[in-house]
Structure formats: structure tokens, C-alpha cells
Amino acid sequence: MRTNLMLSAVGAFVLLAAGAVLLPDWAMFLCAMALAKGLVSLGIVGMMRGGLVSFGQGLYYCLGAYTATLVAGQLGVSDIFLLTLLSAGVCLVVGALFGPLLAGYRGIFFAMLSLALSMVLYGTLAKLTVLGGTDGLNIGAPTFFGWDPEGRALQTALYLYVAVLVVVAGTLMRIYFDSEQGLITLATRDNELRVEYLGASVRTVMSYNYVFGAVLGGIGGTIAALALGHVDPEFAFWTTSGEFVFVAILAGYLSVPAVFVAAIILEMVRSFSNLYFPNTWQLALGIFLLIVIVVLPNGLGSLVRRRKGDAT
Amino acid sequence: MTQAVLDVRDVQKSFGAVTAAKDINVSVPEGAVYSLIGTNGAGKTTFVNMVTGYIKPDSGVINFAGRNITGMGPRQITRLGIHRSFQIAQLCNELTVEENMVVAATIHKSARPSFWRNAHGAEARERALATLERFRIAEHRNRLIPELSGGVKKLLDIAMAIAGQTKVMLLDEPTSGVAADEKFPIMDLVIEALRAEGVTVIFVEHDMDIVTRYSDRVLAFYDGRIIADDAPEEVLSDPDVQRYVTGGAA
Amino acid sequence: MDLAATILVDGLIYAGWLFIVSVGLTLVFGVLNILNIAHGSLYAIGAYAAASMVGAYFAWGGDAFPYGSYVAMIVAALLVALVLGPLLERGLLRFFYGRDEVLNVLVTYAVFLILEDVMKLIWGVNPYFVYEPYTLLGDVEMGPLFYVGYDFAVIAAAIIVGLAVWLSLNRTRMGKVVLAVIHDSEMSQTMGVNVQRIYLGAFMAGAFLAALGGALTAPMISVTPGLGVNVIIVAFAVVIIGGLGSIPGAAIGALMVGISRAASVHMLPEAELFIIYFVMAIVLLFRPEGLFAKTQARKI
């Protein structure tokens, strides 16, 4: 029954892995960053399926990044798997703490509260001189089960690692989206009252989505920190979170691969515009966002995947 | 008479200066079919909302099968087996009829839905389809909600509520928004299905023909109070009821 | 002067500024039901426009009567409202009325992104300084501390803005209609209110207040790109604390945030950058829709 899904997963990985051979260094770095950020946006998409949009995923992106950096710096851990696991774990705990609390809020209030939390982290980190203040901290190159690559090999290894994470996380989220709980999430987005009156807890639905978003955010942040070799409080700033939302909106909630396509598009538009029109790239982005909202209200995903019943 | 499955004692509720429920005392025996009549704003929907936990009474006690359910939320009360339908059908507009039904069946089946099992699997769809067929709306299964007629929406709304182990069913105006010639067929279908399973039914209704035909007993509401509580013929011939409920307006 | 008094004075100055930048945001939300991120851009444009205007004023011989620069600042804010208000409301936002609140936040986020670059195209990326209006009012001595007179002028401006908004809402026919729309726009529509005109008027008033906030701030800072980014988030916090759409809420929210930030600056400087959000989170914990929110139960 899941053969198609598995085949798509393998196909997606082959496609991404081909990039490791074909892409020049700069493009591989760009793609690795885009995929890492795509993971964060995938978490927002999960929440969007329940009708919530978090404007504060920078919280977990930053938390994951700082956890990895501190563990690497203080405890001398450089193994990428361990770092990812630890960051994801910290974000899981924090997410499980805030999730049930935030799950009681809707619409703008959820968006603003999640944003407030990320700004609290931003404000704290910017003032904490032990953690580098606004300058942030550096993190060394990761190792892979003791293997310690350099140069292009390191780039490639990091890129392939993100590719694996993206495929695994994407597949798991697809299974979740199509599951019983996933369908109840969609129903919640539509009509909370109905869901409560069927006997399911809307709060629980939202809490799970929030926690998944937190873990994905933490993993994305860890990868970004390792790819950049540096973290700073801007990871938690609201404009960073805004970009994650941008990607989620661009992708829509229907298709998982669309999230990563959208993330790569954004990252490409950004780097090209930065190069050629440094003063108008936000302008282009804004117009682009408006067009997506008007023309493709369900995002890029609606181009490849339709909801049942739309065809009739 | 069998023991009361739903027992409402001295319930009061007001919204600011408006009294929505005053000295409400109702005792519904198991398996009975009750109807609630009264003009708009008389307190019928408030009654349904209080029994199902959407609003909490200011004072008084609501017992279900000997258990105090006053102050519980809709979810807990639903889990106990008190289900309801809505004046305006509460459906998920972006899902198909079948998916709506799958959602209902999934939640009713287990308090802990799976994060892994595919909701669109053959088993889940078959189960949903069976209920849809029972309510004769299976032909619409692949349509989205906004395309449906009022009658089909109502039936789906009720079918979703009944998908669980219903013990008490509250129907809030099951025939409002339904074409005139569909009203009796819908009520036939619904009441028959509920009676067959021994479900206790309370329905809100404006059409007195439907009230007399389907209910064993009628509660007439006026200004937040119950002014009559008796067999349909008795209530409808009551001078107060004729004056405040059925007369004039109807 | 003791600590409490210092905190109070600093807090009031900051609260005055906060109120001016957030009251327009809450007004626009109340009427249009749109939480306008571009409010921050209007603030920044107001600051730039005021900087240019004041610069031009002195360049054309304003030294003879320097106080005229205050008029130039207000005129700048008015111009921003008159040009951008209709452009944004009629040209874009009206197509999104009644849509999902969060979607509308994204629409205004797009506008925000666009305006960020438009500002760079018009004013470039180099900072503007117009300190003259700031120093014009001299210093005020309070015990051992000196305050710049202009800071108190900001408090005065906030009080005037608050009174003006309150009077025009409660003491004019038009204002009462606006309050009716805030309360229930569908109902007002059926009662024959020209909602379109109210929407445009409210948005322009909101734009003016945002631009005025920027204009008043321009002399106190160097006007540079990215000015609107922080302001909008702070203003959001204030209106969420007060309850979206509530004018008194914006005032109370501004006071709470102003005083707590001043307290944190003097007593716990580490918390300065996040105290606002902390206050907001606490308020929402106990009042999930803010202090003065209109709560409506859904009818089923």
C-alpha cells in the first residue's frame, strides 16, 4: 500500500544525491541551507494543516542551533548524528512544554504568542555575553562517526546528510498527514466544534503538530549552524521566522516535496537578487508572496497534488 | 417507566439580563423520544447546549445515567455517549462526504487515533460507506460539502454524530433548512435508526406535524421556562402553549 | 531622585511613544479586521518623510523660525497618510476583507517587504540626521537627572493623540459610526452605513498615526533602513496586550510595556530586549484575548 510512497522517497533521495555530484560548491551549500530551512517550514506546514501558523519557528531553529553549538563547544562533541539527536531532544522537551500551552490559542493569538517566545529567546541571547551576545558563537566542522572530512568532502557529506534527513522526515510527515490523526488535523482546521463534538481533543491535535514542528525546527537549526559554522541570535529574530512562514505559504499544505522546492526557490532568489539587485530583493519577494496568495492560495503543492473532490 | 437516563434538576442560566433557562426540570426515560418546542429565543437551543456542555448552567445539576455531568465540556460528554446534531450542520467543508464520515468513525472508534495507519485505507472507507448507505447518502460520498443540498447536509451531520455508541441523541432542528418534501423522509430515517438501537432522542422542532408524529412527549419552552411537559396531544391543546408557542406566530 | 520616580518618568516617555505607534494599529484592526504588519513600514516612511521635510525646511531658511520644523513633521505624516493610505487600502487590502486573519497578516507582510525596498530606492541606504527639533525644547532638570524637553513633548503628543482619537470616536457622528463598525460590521452594513468609506477613513487615520510616530521619532535617532522591523513587533505586543481593536487597551498596554521596560532597564538590564514579550505572554496566559478584547461566543 505504501509502495508508491517508498518509491517516491527513494526517487527523491536519488535526485538529491545527484546534486552531490553535479552541483558546484556554492550551489551545494545553498541547497543544504535551503533544505535545512525547508525542514523548519515543513513543521509549519504540519501546523497549517490544523489551521495554525506559527510566526515563531525561529525559536526552535535557534534553540537547535545553539544547543548543537554549545554541546560541540563545551562538551567537545563533534559527531553530527549525536548533535542532531541532542538538539532534536532539547527542542522536543521545550516543544512539549510550550505545545499544550499554546495549543489553546488560535489564529493571530497563536501566531503572536509563538512569535513572542522566539523574541524572548532572541532578546536573552543578544544580552548574554557568555553566549557571545549579538555576535553569536562559532561551531567547528562536524564529524561523521569518527570520519573527519574537509573541503569538498565535508560539503558533500553535510549535503548528503541533510538529503537523508529531508527524505526521512518528509516520508514520516507524509505518513502522518495521511494517517487517522492527520485526517483529524485537517478536520480540525475546517471545523473545531465538530471535532470536539465527535469526542476528539482539538488541543491534543494542535499540541502534537506543535511538538513535531519544534523537533523539525531544531534539526533544521542544527544543520544550518553546522553549514554556516556560526550561530547568532538572528536565528530567533522574527524576520527569520517570517521566511519560514513564507516558504510554508509558498508551498501550501498539500504536498511535502513542494516545501523543499519552495525553500530552494527562496534561497536561490535571495542569493541571485543579493548579487544583482541588493536593494530590491525584498520587493521582489513581497510581490512574489502577493502573487502566490492571490493565484495559488493553496501554494505550489496544489499544482501537483489536488484534494479529492476538487476535480468534480 | 424505566429509570431516567437524563435528569436535569433546577437548572438556571442567564446571559446578562436575558434569562435563557429558569427552573428547568426534565427527566427523560431511556429509549424515549422527546421533542422541544417554543419560539426562537425560548431556551430550546440553550437547553441542548447545556446538556451537551457547550455552555455551563449558572446553577442546577444535570445527571446522565446517574452520573453528574454538569460543567463537563463537549468532548467529555460526547465520550460518555451524549451526541448531538446542529441547527446549522457542522461539517468539514474542505473534506468530502466520505472523509467527513471517516473522521467521525475514526474518532468514535478510538480515543487514540493512529499516527501511522492510513485514514484512507479500505477498512476505514468501508465502515464509513456502511453508515452513509444506512442514511442513504452514499451516492454523494465523493462530493465536497458546499455542493450538497440542505437535507443531505443535515443527514450527514446526524450520521456523523450517530457513528459512535450513542445513548442520548439531541437533534437541534433536524428539519430546518431542509426542503419541505424531504422533512418526513429524513425524520423517518433518523428516528427509525435511533429507535432501532434504543437511543434516547430529544429533538428541537418548529413543525407541529413532525412533533406529534415522532415524539412520545413534548416540552414546551417559553421565556426560558418549561410551560408544559406532557404527551403531544395534551401539550398542543394546552391554552398556554397555544397562546405562547403554537398560536399567533405558527 | 529615587529609582521608582526614574522608572516612572522613563516608563511614561516610552509609553507615550508606544501609544502613538500602536493606537493606529489597533484602530485599523478594529475596523478592517486586518493586523497590519505594514504599519511598521508606514512608521519608517513617516520618519524618512519627516527627516526630508525638516531638512528641506531648514535648507530653505527655516532657521529664522525653527519651531516651524514641528509643523513640517506633522505635514510629512499627513502626506504619507494621504498618499499611501488610499493606495494600500483601495488598491490592495479591500480585496482581502473577510478573509482569514492570518492570511491577511501575510498580505501585509508582503506589503512590508515591498515597502522596505521602496524606501531604500527613494531614500537610499545612508542614514539621515535631523537633530534640530530634538534640541529645540532644551533640557528639563529633575533632581540630579536631566531629561531632554523633547521627550516630554512626546508624552504630550501621546496625550493629545489619545484625546483626539477618543473625542473623534465618541463625540462625533462619524466616530460613533466607526465604533458601530468595530462592534459589528455586518450589522452596520445592513443598517446603511457606508462601510467602504469608513474602512478607507480608518486606514488613513491608522497610517497617519503610524507615520506620525515615525515623524516624532526621526529627530531622536538616525533614520536608517530597517527602522520599521522592530517597531511593528513592539506595537503588536502592545495591542495584543490591550486587546485587538481596543483603543483604551492600547493605552493600558503601552503603559504596562513602557513601565516594565523602564523597570527592566534600571533593575534587570539583561531582560530589556524581551520584557515586552514576557509581559505579553503573561497577559495572554490569564486573558487569552488581551485585556479589553470583545469576546463573542460562537452561535451554534
PDB file of C-alpha atoms in Angstrom, chain A residues 64-307:
ATOM      1  CA  GLY A  64      18.600  23.711  17.916  1.00  0.00           C
ATOM      2  CA  ALA A  65      21.485  25.728  16.507  1.00  0.00           C
ATOM      3  CA  TYR A  66      22.657  26.939  19.926  1.00  0.00           C
ATOM      4  CA  THR A  67      22.263  23.509  21.509  1.00  0.00           C
ATOM      5  CA  ALA A  68      24.481  21.974  18.842  1.00  0.00           C
ATOM      6  CA  THR A  69      26.996  24.806  19.133  1.00  0.00           C
ATOM      7  CA  LEU A  70      27.173  24.632  22.914  1.00  0.00           C
ATOM      8  CA  VAL A  71      27.388  20.866  23.021  1.00  0.00           C
ATOM      9  CA  ALA A  72      30.118  20.970  20.393  1.00  0.00           C
ATOM     10  CA  GLY A  73      31.971  23.829  22.102  1.00  0.00           C
ATOM     11  CA  GLN A  74      31.614  22.845  25.747  1.00  0.00           C
ATOM     12  CA  LEU A  75      31.475  19.060  25.627  1.00  0.00           C
ATOM     13  CA  GLY A  76      33.663  18.588  22.586  1.00  0.00           C
ATOM     14  CA  VAL A  77      31.076  16.514  20.749  1.00  0.00           C
ATOM     15  CA  SER A  78      31.514  16.824  17.018  1.00  0.00           C
ATOM     16  CA  ASP A  79      29.590  13.826  15.770  1.00  0.00           C
ATOM     17  CA  ILE A  80      26.818  15.132  13.557  1.00  0.00           C
ATOM     18  CA  PHE A  81      24.356  12.379  14.429  1.00  0.00           C
ATOM     19  CA  LEU A  82      24.762  12.936  18.140  1.00  0.00           C
ATOM     20  CA  LEU A  83      24.476  16.717  17.726  1.00  0.00           C
ATOM     21  CA  THR A  84      21.286  16.377  15.689  1.00  0.00           C
ATOM     22  CA  LEU A  85      19.819  13.959  18.171  1.00  0.00           C
ATOM     23  CA  LEU A  86      20.623  16.173  21.161  1.00  0.00           C
ATOM     24  CA  SER A  87      19.211  19.320  19.534  1.00  0.00           C
ATOM     25  CA  ALA A  88      16.091  17.486  18.474  1.00  0.00           C
ATOM     26  CA  GLY A  89      15.760  16.164  22.016  1.00  0.00           C
ATOM     27  CA  VAL A  90      16.074  19.618  23.597  1.00  0.00           C
ATOM     28  CA  CYS A  91      13.506  21.015  21.149  1.00  0.00           C
ATOM     29  CA  LEU A  92      11.208  18.080  21.819  1.00  0.00           C
ATOM     30  CA  VAL A  93      11.271  18.828  25.544  1.00  0.00           C
ATOM     31  CA  VAL A  94      10.780  22.585  25.096  1.00  0.00           C
ATOM     32  CA  GLY A  95       8.097  21.982  22.478  1.00  0.00           C
ATOM     33  CA  ALA A  96       6.287  19.533  24.731  1.00  0.00           C
ATOM     34  CA  LEU A  97       6.374  22.178  27.460  1.00  0.00           C
ATOM     35  CA  PHE A  98       5.003  25.048  25.367  1.00  0.00           C
ATOM     36  CA  GLY A  99       2.860  22.996  22.994  1.00  0.00           C
ATOM     37  CA  PRO A 100      -0.082  22.261  25.285  1.00  0.00           C
ATOM     38  CA  LEU A 101       0.048  25.868  26.492  1.00  0.00           C
ATOM     39  CA  LEU A 102      -0.014  27.413  23.021  1.00  0.00           C
ATOM     40  CA  ALA A 103      -2.443  24.836  21.647  1.00  0.00           C
ATOM     41  CA  GLY A 104      -5.261  26.677  23.392  1.00  0.00           C
ATOM     42  CA  TYR A 105      -4.751  29.737  21.188  1.00  0.00           C
ATOM     43  CA  ARG A 106      -5.956  30.314  17.649  1.00  0.00           C
ATOM     44  CA  GLY A 107      -5.216  32.457  14.648  1.00  0.00           C
ATOM     45  CA  ILE A 108      -3.379  35.659  15.377  1.00  0.00           C
ATOM     46  CA  PHE A 109      -3.005  34.911  19.059  1.00  0.00           C
ATOM     47  CA  PHE A 110      -1.186  31.677  18.385  1.00  0.00           C
ATOM     48  CA  ALA A 111       0.948  33.392  15.761  1.00  0.00           C
ATOM     49  CA  MET A 112       1.854  36.284  18.056  1.00  0.00           C
ATOM     50  CA  LEU A 113       2.466  34.161  21.142  1.00  0.00           C
ATOM     51  CA  SER A 114       4.799  31.866  19.258  1.00  0.00           C
ATOM     52  CA  LEU A 115       6.499  34.958  17.902  1.00  0.00           C
ATOM     53  CA  ALA A 116       6.779  36.404  21.410  1.00  0.00           C
ATOM     54  CA  LEU A 117       8.502  33.253  22.643  1.00  0.00           C
ATOM     55  CA  SER A 118      11.057  33.408  19.853  1.00  0.00           C
ATOM     56  CA  MET A 119      11.679  37.078  20.563  1.00  0.00           C
ATOM     57  CA  VAL A 120      12.241  36.282  24.237  1.00  0.00           C
ATOM     58  CA  LEU A 121      14.973  33.873  23.185  1.00  0.00           C
ATOM     59  CA  TYR A 122      16.368  36.469  20.769  1.00  0.00           C
ATOM     60  CA  GLY A 123      16.427  39.129  23.476  1.00  0.00           C
ATOM     61  CA  THR A 124      18.046  36.796  26.001  1.00  0.00           C
ATOM     62  CA  LEU A 125      20.761  35.597  23.649  1.00  0.00           C
ATOM     63  CA  ALA A 126      21.536  39.105  22.426  1.00  0.00           C
ATOM     64  CA  LYS A 127      22.188  40.180  26.021  1.00  0.00           C
ATOM     65  CA  LEU A 128      24.013  37.091  27.218  1.00  0.00           C
ATOM     66  CA  THR A 129      27.680  37.878  26.773  1.00  0.00           C
ATOM     67  CA  VAL A 130      28.696  34.369  27.862  1.00  0.00           C
ATOM     68  CA  LEU A 131      26.972  33.125  24.724  1.00  0.00           C
ATOM     69  CA  GLY A 132      28.590  35.722  22.515  1.00  0.00           C
ATOM     70  CA  GLY A 133      25.805  38.314  22.646  1.00  0.00           C
ATOM     71  CA  THR A 134      24.746  39.634  19.273  1.00  0.00           C
ATOM     72  CA  ASP A 135      27.962  38.320  17.693  1.00  0.00           C
ATOM     73  CA  GLY A 136      26.977  34.755  18.417  1.00  0.00           C
ATOM     74  CA  LEU A 137      29.284  31.749  18.538  1.00  0.00           C
ATOM     75  CA  ASN A 138      31.318  29.640  16.169  1.00  0.00           C
ATOM     76  CA  ILE A 139      30.936  25.916  15.745  1.00  0.00           C
ATOM     77  CA  GLY A 140      33.586  23.628  14.307  1.00  0.00           C
ATOM     78  CA  ALA A 141      33.169  21.244  11.415  1.00  0.00           C
ATOM     79  CA  PRO A 142      31.211  18.086  12.265  1.00  0.00           C
ATOM     80  CA  THR A 143      32.498  14.530  12.122  1.00  0.00           C
ATOM     81  CA  PHE A 144      30.571  11.567  10.786  1.00  0.00           C
ATOM     82  CA  PHE A 145      31.010   8.508  13.052  1.00  0.00           C
ATOM     83  CA  GLY A 146      34.630   9.461  13.565  1.00  0.00           C
ATOM     84  CA  TRP A 147      35.256  10.354   9.938  1.00  0.00           C
ATOM     85  CA  ASP A 148      36.624  13.870   9.749  1.00  0.00           C
ATOM     86  CA  PRO A 149      36.289  15.186   6.178  1.00  0.00           C
ATOM     87  CA  GLU A 150      37.490  18.554   4.907  1.00  0.00           C
ATOM     88  CA  GLY A 151      36.814  20.808   1.937  1.00  0.00           C
ATOM     89  CA  ARG A 152      34.564  19.421  -0.783  1.00  0.00           C
ATOM     90  CA  ALA A 153      34.240  16.087   1.037  1.00  0.00           C
ATOM     91  CA  LEU A 154      32.864  17.848   4.113  1.00  0.00           C
ATOM     92  CA  GLN A 155      30.465  19.867   1.972  1.00  0.00           C
ATOM     93  CA  THR A 156      29.280  16.741   0.207  1.00  0.00           C
ATOM     94  CA  ALA A 157      28.906  14.740   3.389  1.00  0.00           C
ATOM     95  CA  LEU A 158      26.902  17.515   5.039  1.00  0.00           C
ATOM     96  CA  TYR A 159      24.731  17.902   1.953  1.00  0.00           C
ATOM     97  CA  LEU A 160      24.039  14.177   1.728  1.00  0.00           C
ATOM     98  CA  TYR A 161      23.262  14.082   5.424  1.00  0.00           C
ATOM     99  CA  VAL A 162      20.640  16.829   5.001  1.00  0.00           C
ATOM    100  CA  ALA A 163      19.270  14.990   1.984  1.00  0.00           C
ATOM    101  CA  VAL A 164      18.787  11.846   4.060  1.00  0.00           C
ATOM    102  CA  LEU A 165      17.140  13.829   6.861  1.00  0.00           C
ATOM    103  CA  VAL A 166      14.844  15.561   4.400  1.00  0.00           C
ATOM    104  CA  VAL A 167      13.769  12.309   2.802  1.00  0.00           C
ATOM    105  CA  VAL A 168      13.209  10.558   6.126  1.00  0.00           C
ATOM    106  CA  ALA A 169      11.395  13.487   7.730  1.00  0.00           C
ATOM    107  CA  GLY A 170       9.394  14.117   4.574  1.00  0.00           C
ATOM    108  CA  THR A 171       8.310  10.493   4.339  1.00  0.00           C
ATOM    109  CA  LEU A 172       7.366  10.320   8.009  1.00  0.00           C
ATOM    110  CA  MET A 173       5.385  13.538   7.789  1.00  0.00           C
ATOM    111  CA  ARG A 174       3.580  12.273   4.686  1.00  0.00           C
ATOM    112  CA  ILE A 175       2.627   9.104   6.543  1.00  0.00           C
ATOM    113  CA  TYR A 176       1.448  11.252   9.445  1.00  0.00           C
ATOM    114  CA  PHE A 177      -0.527  13.602   7.180  1.00  0.00           C
ATOM    115  CA  ASP A 178      -2.324  10.629   5.630  1.00  0.00           C
ATOM    116  CA  SER A 179      -2.911   8.880   8.952  1.00  0.00           C
ATOM    117  CA  GLU A 180      -6.059   8.912  11.062  1.00  0.00           C
ATOM    118  CA  GLN A 181      -4.629  11.627  13.255  1.00  0.00           C
ATOM    119  CA  GLY A 182      -3.591  13.525  10.117  1.00  0.00           C
ATOM    120  CA  LEU A 183      -7.135  13.474   8.775  1.00  0.00           C
ATOM    121  CA  ILE A 184      -8.468  14.623  12.128  1.00  0.00           C
ATOM    122  CA  THR A 185      -5.983  17.506  11.928  1.00  0.00           C
ATOM    123  CA  LEU A 186      -7.458  18.529   8.579  1.00  0.00           C
ATOM    124  CA  ALA A 187     -10.951  18.267  10.032  1.00  0.00           C
ATOM    125  CA  THR A 188      -9.860  20.491  12.913  1.00  0.00           C
ATOM    126  CA  ARG A 189      -8.638  23.148  10.525  1.00  0.00           C
ATOM    127  CA  ASP A 190     -12.091  23.067   8.983  1.00  0.00           C
ATOM    128  CA  ASN A 191     -14.382  22.840  11.971  1.00  0.00           C
ATOM    129  CA  GLU A 192     -13.078  22.579  15.520  1.00  0.00           C
ATOM    130  CA  LEU A 193     -16.524  22.475  17.010  1.00  0.00           C
ATOM    131  CA  ARG A 194     -17.389  19.378  15.005  1.00  0.00           C
ATOM    132  CA  VAL A 195     -14.182  17.653  16.055  1.00  0.00           C
ATOM    133  CA  GLU A 196     -14.770  18.383  19.747  1.00  0.00           C
ATOM    134  CA  TYR A 197     -18.348  17.175  19.405  1.00  0.00           C
ATOM    135  CA  LEU A 198     -17.113  13.934  17.914  1.00  0.00           C
ATOM    136  CA  GLY A 199     -15.105  13.471  21.078  1.00  0.00           C
ATOM    137  CA  ALA A 200     -11.559  14.298  19.977  1.00  0.00           C
ATOM    138  CA  SER A 201      -9.398  16.868  21.697  1.00  0.00           C
ATOM    139  CA  VAL A 202      -8.514  19.772  19.435  1.00  0.00           C
ATOM    140  CA  ARG A 203      -5.874  20.801  21.936  1.00  0.00           C
ATOM    141  CA  THR A 204      -4.160  17.435  21.654  1.00  0.00           C
ATOM    142  CA  VAL A 205      -4.215  17.636  17.856  1.00  0.00           C
ATOM    143  CA  MET A 206      -2.574  21.059  17.948  1.00  0.00           C
ATOM    144  CA  SER A 207      -0.060  20.051  20.623  1.00  0.00           C
ATOM    145  CA  TYR A 208       1.247  17.162  18.546  1.00  0.00           C
ATOM    146  CA  ASN A 209       1.641  19.360  15.492  1.00  0.00           C
ATOM    147  CA  TYR A 210       3.457  21.927  17.583  1.00  0.00           C
ATOM    148  CA  VAL A 211       5.864  19.370  19.026  1.00  0.00           C
ATOM    149  CA  PHE A 212       6.616  17.932  15.589  1.00  0.00           C
ATOM    150  CA  GLY A 213       7.246  21.471  14.383  1.00  0.00           C
ATOM    151  CA  ALA A 214       9.617  22.050  17.297  1.00  0.00           C
ATOM    152  CA  VAL A 215      11.661  18.936  16.560  1.00  0.00           C
ATOM    153  CA  LEU A 216      11.877  19.724  12.842  1.00  0.00           C
ATOM    154  CA  GLY A 217      12.849  23.301  13.708  1.00  0.00           C
ATOM    155  CA  GLY A 218      15.631  22.078  15.979  1.00  0.00           C
ATOM    156  CA  ILE A 219      17.011  19.714  13.350  1.00  0.00           C
ATOM    157  CA  GLY A 220      16.909  22.457  10.724  1.00  0.00           C
ATOM    158  CA  GLY A 221      18.735  24.818  13.055  1.00  0.00           C
ATOM    159  CA  THR A 222      21.441  22.265  13.819  1.00  0.00           C
ATOM    160  CA  ILE A 223      22.160  21.708  10.137  1.00  0.00           C
ATOM    161  CA  ALA A 224      22.170  25.438   9.424  1.00  0.00           C
ATOM    162  CA  ALA A 225      24.621  26.045  12.268  1.00  0.00           C
ATOM    163  CA  LEU A 226      26.951  23.312  11.026  1.00  0.00           C
ATOM    164  CA  ALA A 227      26.737  24.512   7.429  1.00  0.00           C
ATOM    165  CA  LEU A 228      27.459  28.112   8.378  1.00  0.00           C
ATOM    166  CA  GLY A 229      29.945  27.277  11.155  1.00  0.00           C
ATOM    167  CA  HIS A 230      28.335  30.063  13.120  1.00  0.00           C
ATOM    168  CA  VAL A 231      25.187  30.897  15.104  1.00  0.00           C
ATOM    169  CA  ASP A 232      23.820  34.225  16.315  1.00  0.00           C
ATOM    170  CA  PRO A 233      20.606  35.488  17.898  1.00  0.00           C
ATOM    171  CA  GLU A 234      19.229  36.467  14.471  1.00  0.00           C
ATOM    172  CA  PHE A 235      18.299  32.785  14.170  1.00  0.00           C
ATOM    173  CA  ALA A 236      15.406  33.585  16.528  1.00  0.00           C
ATOM    174  CA  PHE A 237      14.548  37.011  15.100  1.00  0.00           C
ATOM    175  CA  TRP A 238      11.056  37.438  13.728  1.00  0.00           C
ATOM    176  CA  THR A 239      12.178  38.093  10.164  1.00  0.00           C
ATOM    177  CA  THR A 240      13.867  34.679  10.169  1.00  0.00           C
ATOM    178  CA  SER A 241      10.592  33.140  11.297  1.00  0.00           C
ATOM    179  CA  GLY A 242       8.856  35.195   8.631  1.00  0.00           C
ATOM    180  CA  GLU A 243      10.921  33.467   5.962  1.00  0.00           C
ATOM    181  CA  PHE A 244       9.900  30.063   7.257  1.00  0.00           C
ATOM    182  CA  VAL A 245       6.267  31.112   7.041  1.00  0.00           C
ATOM    183  CA  PHE A 246       6.914  32.483   3.566  1.00  0.00           C
ATOM    184  CA  VAL A 247       8.184  29.105   2.413  1.00  0.00           C
ATOM    185  CA  ALA A 248       5.272  27.290   4.053  1.00  0.00           C
ATOM    186  CA  ILE A 249       2.759  29.576   2.346  1.00  0.00           C
ATOM    187  CA  LEU A 250       4.550  29.302  -0.963  1.00  0.00           C
ATOM    188  CA  ALA A 251       4.474  25.517  -0.683  1.00  0.00           C
ATOM    189  CA  GLY A 252       0.961  25.147   0.702  1.00  0.00           C
ATOM    190  CA  TYR A 253      -0.115  22.291   2.891  1.00  0.00           C
ATOM    191  CA  LEU A 254      -0.915  19.716   0.249  1.00  0.00           C
ATOM    192  CA  SER A 255       2.496  18.435  -0.810  1.00  0.00           C
ATOM    193  CA  VAL A 256       5.633  17.661   1.178  1.00  0.00           C
ATOM    194  CA  PRO A 257       8.184  17.967  -1.669  1.00  0.00           C
ATOM    195  CA  ALA A 258       6.696  21.376  -2.514  1.00  0.00           C
ATOM    196  CA  VAL A 259       8.036  22.631   0.831  1.00  0.00           C
ATOM    197  CA  PHE A 260      11.621  21.884  -0.160  1.00  0.00           C
ATOM    198  CA  VAL A 261      11.135  23.150  -3.695  1.00  0.00           C
ATOM    199  CA  ALA A 262       9.779  26.386  -2.225  1.00  0.00           C
ATOM    200  CA  ALA A 263      12.723  26.607   0.183  1.00  0.00           C
ATOM    201  CA  ILE A 264      15.209  26.174  -2.657  1.00  0.00           C
ATOM    202  CA  ILE A 265      13.392  28.755  -4.792  1.00  0.00           C
ATOM    203  CA  LEU A 266      13.512  31.270  -1.963  1.00  0.00           C
ATOM    204  CA  GLU A 267      17.175  30.649  -1.283  1.00  0.00           C
ATOM    205  CA  MET A 268      18.029  30.961  -4.975  1.00  0.00           C
ATOM    206  CA  VAL A 269      16.013  34.124  -5.471  1.00  0.00           C
ATOM    207  CA  ARG A 270      17.702  35.545  -2.421  1.00  0.00           C
ATOM    208  CA  SER A 271      21.271  34.819  -3.442  1.00  0.00           C
ATOM    209  CA  PHE A 272      20.811  35.939  -7.038  1.00  0.00           C
ATOM    210  CA  SER A 273      18.998  39.105  -6.011  1.00  0.00           C
ATOM    211  CA  ASN A 274      21.620  39.813  -3.380  1.00  0.00           C
ATOM    212  CA  LEU A 275      24.176  39.631  -6.122  1.00  0.00           C
ATOM    213  CA  TYR A 276      22.422  41.622  -8.826  1.00  0.00           C
ATOM    214  CA  PHE A 277      19.769  43.764  -7.103  1.00  0.00           C
ATOM    215  CA  PRO A 278      20.827  44.057  -3.491  1.00  0.00           C
ATOM    216  CA  ASN A 279      18.273  46.782  -2.795  1.00  0.00           C
ATOM    217  CA  THR A 280      15.197  45.282  -4.366  1.00  0.00           C
ATOM    218  CA  TRP A 281      15.168  41.657  -3.429  1.00  0.00           C
ATOM    219  CA  GLN A 282      12.625  42.090  -0.647  1.00  0.00           C
ATOM    220  CA  LEU A 283      10.473  43.989  -3.129  1.00  0.00           C
ATOM    221  CA  ALA A 284      10.574  41.032  -5.489  1.00  0.00           C
ATOM    222  CA  LEU A 285       9.853  38.691  -2.597  1.00  0.00           C
ATOM    223  CA  GLY A 286       6.858  40.726  -1.462  1.00  0.00           C
ATOM    224  CA  ILE A 287       5.341  40.841  -4.933  1.00  0.00           C
ATOM    225  CA  PHE A 288       6.004  37.139  -5.305  1.00  0.00           C
ATOM    226  CA  LEU A 289       4.235  36.433  -1.996  1.00  0.00           C
ATOM    227  CA  LEU A 290       1.212  38.505  -3.035  1.00  0.00           C
ATOM    228  CA  ILE A 291       1.000  36.667  -6.328  1.00  0.00           C
ATOM    229  CA  VAL A 292       1.145  33.303  -4.583  1.00  0.00           C
ATOM    230  CA  ILE A 293      -1.581  34.329  -2.125  1.00  0.00           C
ATOM    231  CA  VAL A 294      -3.855  35.503  -4.930  1.00  0.00           C
ATOM    232  CA  VAL A 295      -3.102  32.988  -7.682  1.00  0.00           C
ATOM    233  CA  LEU A 296      -2.164  29.876  -5.717  1.00  0.00           C
ATOM    234  CA  PRO A 297      -3.942  30.128  -2.376  1.00  0.00           C
ATOM    235  CA  ASN A 298      -3.046  26.500  -1.670  1.00  0.00           C
ATOM    236  CA  GLY A 299       0.558  27.020  -2.692  1.00  0.00           C
ATOM    237  CA  LEU A 300       2.848  25.318  -5.174  1.00  0.00           C
ATOM    238  CA  GLY A 301       1.693  21.972  -3.854  1.00  0.00           C
ATOM    239  CA  SER A 302      -1.713  22.487  -5.430  1.00  0.00           C
ATOM    240  CA  LEU A 303      -0.060  22.306  -8.845  1.00  0.00           C
ATOM    241  CA  VAL A 304       0.941  18.686  -8.348  1.00  0.00           C
ATOM    242  CA  ARG A 305      -1.439  17.380  -5.726  1.00  0.00           C
ATOM    243  CA  ARG A 306      -5.142  18.002  -5.560  1.00  0.00           C
ATOM    244  CA  ARG A 307      -7.500  17.348  -2.765  1.00  0.00           C
TER     245      ARG A 307
END
